[in-house]
Amino acid sequence: MTQHFKVLYFASAKDASKTDGDKFEWSDNINSEVLTKLLLDRHPDLAPILKVSMFAVNMEYMDQDLSWTVQPGDEIAIIPPVSGG
């Protein structure tokens, strides 16, 4: 059965991907490492940005040192470092 999830890009990730979001379909389990590969396959210019970005799943920040699994209907945000006042 095909599942769907959405990825949102912000700041420099949005600039590098040239879009504010993508929708993905898949039929196997996808963990955070596989997701990163999928993102880089689709948008190679994200490589340096993903190394320093945070991932948020359904508006909850994920621990960068732990692997997690994408669930059907998840909304995943790629949030690069931001600065400003």
PDB file of C-alpha atoms in Angstrom:
ATOM      1  CA  MET A   1       0.000   0.000   0.000  1.00  0.00           C
ATOM      2  CA  THR A   2       1.352   3.408  -0.953  1.00  0.00           C
ATOM      3  CA  GLN A   3       1.825   5.937   1.840  1.00  0.00           C
ATOM      4  CA  HIS A   4       2.296   9.695   1.594  1.00  0.00           C
ATOM      5  CA  PHE A   5       4.250  12.294   3.528  1.00  0.00           C
ATOM      6  CA  LYS A   6       5.143  15.925   2.985  1.00  0.00           C
ATOM      7  CA  VAL A   7       8.449  17.787   3.354  1.00  0.00           C
ATOM      8  CA  LEU A   8       8.546  21.551   3.905  1.00  0.00           C
ATOM      9  CA  TYR A   9      11.653  23.649   3.235  1.00  0.00           C
ATOM     10  CA  PHE A  10      12.502  26.908   4.999  1.00  0.00           C
ATOM     11  CA  ALA A  11      15.112  29.665   4.522  1.00  0.00           C
ATOM     12  CA  SER A  12      18.259  28.408   2.724  1.00  0.00           C
ATOM     13  CA  ALA A  13      16.705  24.944   2.279  1.00  0.00           C
ATOM     14  CA  LYS A  14      13.859  26.565   0.355  1.00  0.00           C
ATOM     15  CA  ASP A  15      16.383  28.480  -1.762  1.00  0.00           C
ATOM     16  CA  ALA A  16      18.474  25.372  -2.498  1.00  0.00           C
ATOM     17  CA  SER A  17      15.498  23.172  -3.363  1.00  0.00           C
ATOM     18  CA  LYS A  18      13.793  25.954  -5.333  1.00  0.00           C
ATOM     19  CA  THR A  19      10.467  24.976  -3.754  1.00  0.00           C
ATOM     20  CA  ASP A  20       8.710  25.373  -0.443  1.00  0.00           C
ATOM     21  CA  GLY A  21       7.744  21.706  -0.254  1.00  0.00           C
ATOM     22  CA  ASP A  22       7.575  18.243  -1.785  1.00  0.00           C
ATOM     23  CA  LYS A  23       5.186  15.332  -1.491  1.00  0.00           C
ATOM     24  CA  PHE A  24       6.572  11.808  -1.413  1.00  0.00           C
ATOM     25  CA  GLU A  25       4.963   8.392  -1.918  1.00  0.00           C
ATOM     26  CA  TRP A  26       6.494   5.162  -0.668  1.00  0.00           C
ATOM     27  CA  SER A  27       5.593   1.576   0.165  1.00  0.00           C
ATOM     28  CA  ASP A  28       8.485   0.589   2.480  1.00  0.00           C
ATOM     29  CA  ASN A  29       9.601   1.868   5.864  1.00  0.00           C
ATOM     30  CA  ILE A  30      11.637   5.046   5.595  1.00  0.00           C
ATOM     31  CA  ASN A  31      13.913   6.103   8.419  1.00  0.00           C
ATOM     32  CA  SER A  32      15.692   9.430   8.771  1.00  0.00           C
ATOM     33  CA  GLU A  33      18.782   8.199   6.892  1.00  0.00           C
ATOM     34  CA  VAL A  34      16.720   7.009   3.909  1.00  0.00           C
ATOM     35  CA  LEU A  35      14.772  10.269   3.956  1.00  0.00           C
ATOM     36  CA  THR A  36      18.018  12.240   3.757  1.00  0.00           C
ATOM     37  CA  LYS A  37      19.071  10.186   0.723  1.00  0.00           C
ATOM     38  CA  LEU A  38      15.680  10.772  -0.945  1.00  0.00           C
ATOM     39  CA  LEU A  39      15.983  14.505  -0.353  1.00  0.00           C
ATOM     40  CA  LEU A  40      19.508  14.621  -1.785  1.00  0.00           C
ATOM     41  CA  ASP A  41      18.480  12.551  -4.810  1.00  0.00           C
ATOM     42  CA  ARG A  42      15.734  15.064  -5.545  1.00  0.00           C
ATOM     43  CA  HIS A  43      17.659  18.213  -4.538  1.00  0.00           C
ATOM     44  CA  PRO A  44      21.473  17.700  -4.562  1.00  0.00           C
ATOM     45  CA  ASP A  45      22.055  21.357  -3.612  1.00  0.00           C
ATOM     46  CA  LEU A  46      20.626  20.576  -0.160  1.00  0.00           C
ATOM     47  CA  ALA A  47      23.751  18.584   0.828  1.00  0.00           C
ATOM     48  CA  PRO A  48      25.567  21.283   2.838  1.00  0.00           C
ATOM     49  CA  ILE A  49      22.313  22.583   4.312  1.00  0.00           C
ATOM     50  CA  LEU A  50      21.049  19.218   5.582  1.00  0.00           C
ATOM     51  CA  LYS A  51      24.281  18.734   7.524  1.00  0.00           C
ATOM     52  CA  VAL A  52      23.436  21.699   9.757  1.00  0.00           C
ATOM     53  CA  SER A  53      19.627  21.674   9.665  1.00  0.00           C
ATOM     54  CA  MET A  54      17.078  20.489  12.181  1.00  0.00           C
ATOM     55  CA  PHE A  55      14.249  18.167  11.220  1.00  0.00           C
ATOM     56  CA  ALA A  56      10.817  18.702  12.748  1.00  0.00           C
ATOM     57  CA  VAL A  57       8.151  16.028  12.354  1.00  0.00           C
ATOM     58  CA  ASN A  58       4.591  17.215  12.870  1.00  0.00           C
ATOM     59  CA  MET A  59       5.975  20.371  14.547  1.00  0.00           C
ATOM     60  CA  GLU A  60       8.205  18.440  16.977  1.00  0.00           C
ATOM     61  CA  TYR A  61      11.984  18.739  16.691  1.00  0.00           C
ATOM     62  CA  MET A  62      13.766  15.411  16.242  1.00  0.00           C
ATOM     63  CA  ASP A  63      17.006  14.451  17.988  1.00  0.00           C
ATOM     64  CA  GLN A  64      19.718  14.595  15.314  1.00  0.00           C
ATOM     65  CA  ASP A  65      21.636  11.748  16.940  1.00  0.00           C
ATOM     66  CA  LEU A  66      18.731   9.300  16.812  1.00  0.00           C
ATOM     67  CA  SER A  67      17.130   7.558  13.855  1.00  0.00           C
ATOM     68  CA  TRP A  68      13.363   7.895  13.483  1.00  0.00           C
ATOM     69  CA  THR A  69      10.804   6.461  11.071  1.00  0.00           C
ATOM     70  CA  VAL A  70       8.515   8.410   8.763  1.00  0.00           C
ATOM     71  CA  GLN A  71       4.833   7.646   9.378  1.00  0.00           C
ATOM     72  CA  PRO A  72       1.952   7.993   6.879  1.00  0.00           C
ATOM     73  CA  GLY A  73       0.759  11.582   6.688  1.00  0.00           C
ATOM     74  CA  ASP A  74       3.803  13.038   8.449  1.00  0.00           C
ATOM     75  CA  GLU A  75       4.752  16.635   7.768  1.00  0.00           C
ATOM     76  CA  ILE A  76       8.523  17.002   7.937  1.00  0.00           C
ATOM     77  CA  ALA A  77      10.089  20.453   8.082  1.00  0.00           C
ATOM     78  CA  ILE A  78      13.715  21.125   7.167  1.00  0.00           C
ATOM     79  CA  ILE A  79      14.830  24.052   9.317  1.00  0.00           C
ATOM     80  CA  PRO A  80      18.319  25.458   8.647  1.00  0.00           C
ATOM     81  CA  PRO A  81      20.116  27.624  11.195  1.00  0.00           C
ATOM     82  CA  VAL A  82      18.627  31.098  11.343  1.00  0.00           C
ATOM     83  CA  SER A  83      20.008  34.375  12.575  1.00  0.00           C
ATOM     84  CA  GLY A  84      18.623  37.767  13.151  1.00  0.00           C
ATOM     85  CA  GLY A  85      17.512  40.089  15.832  1.00  0.00           C
TER      86      GLY A  85
END
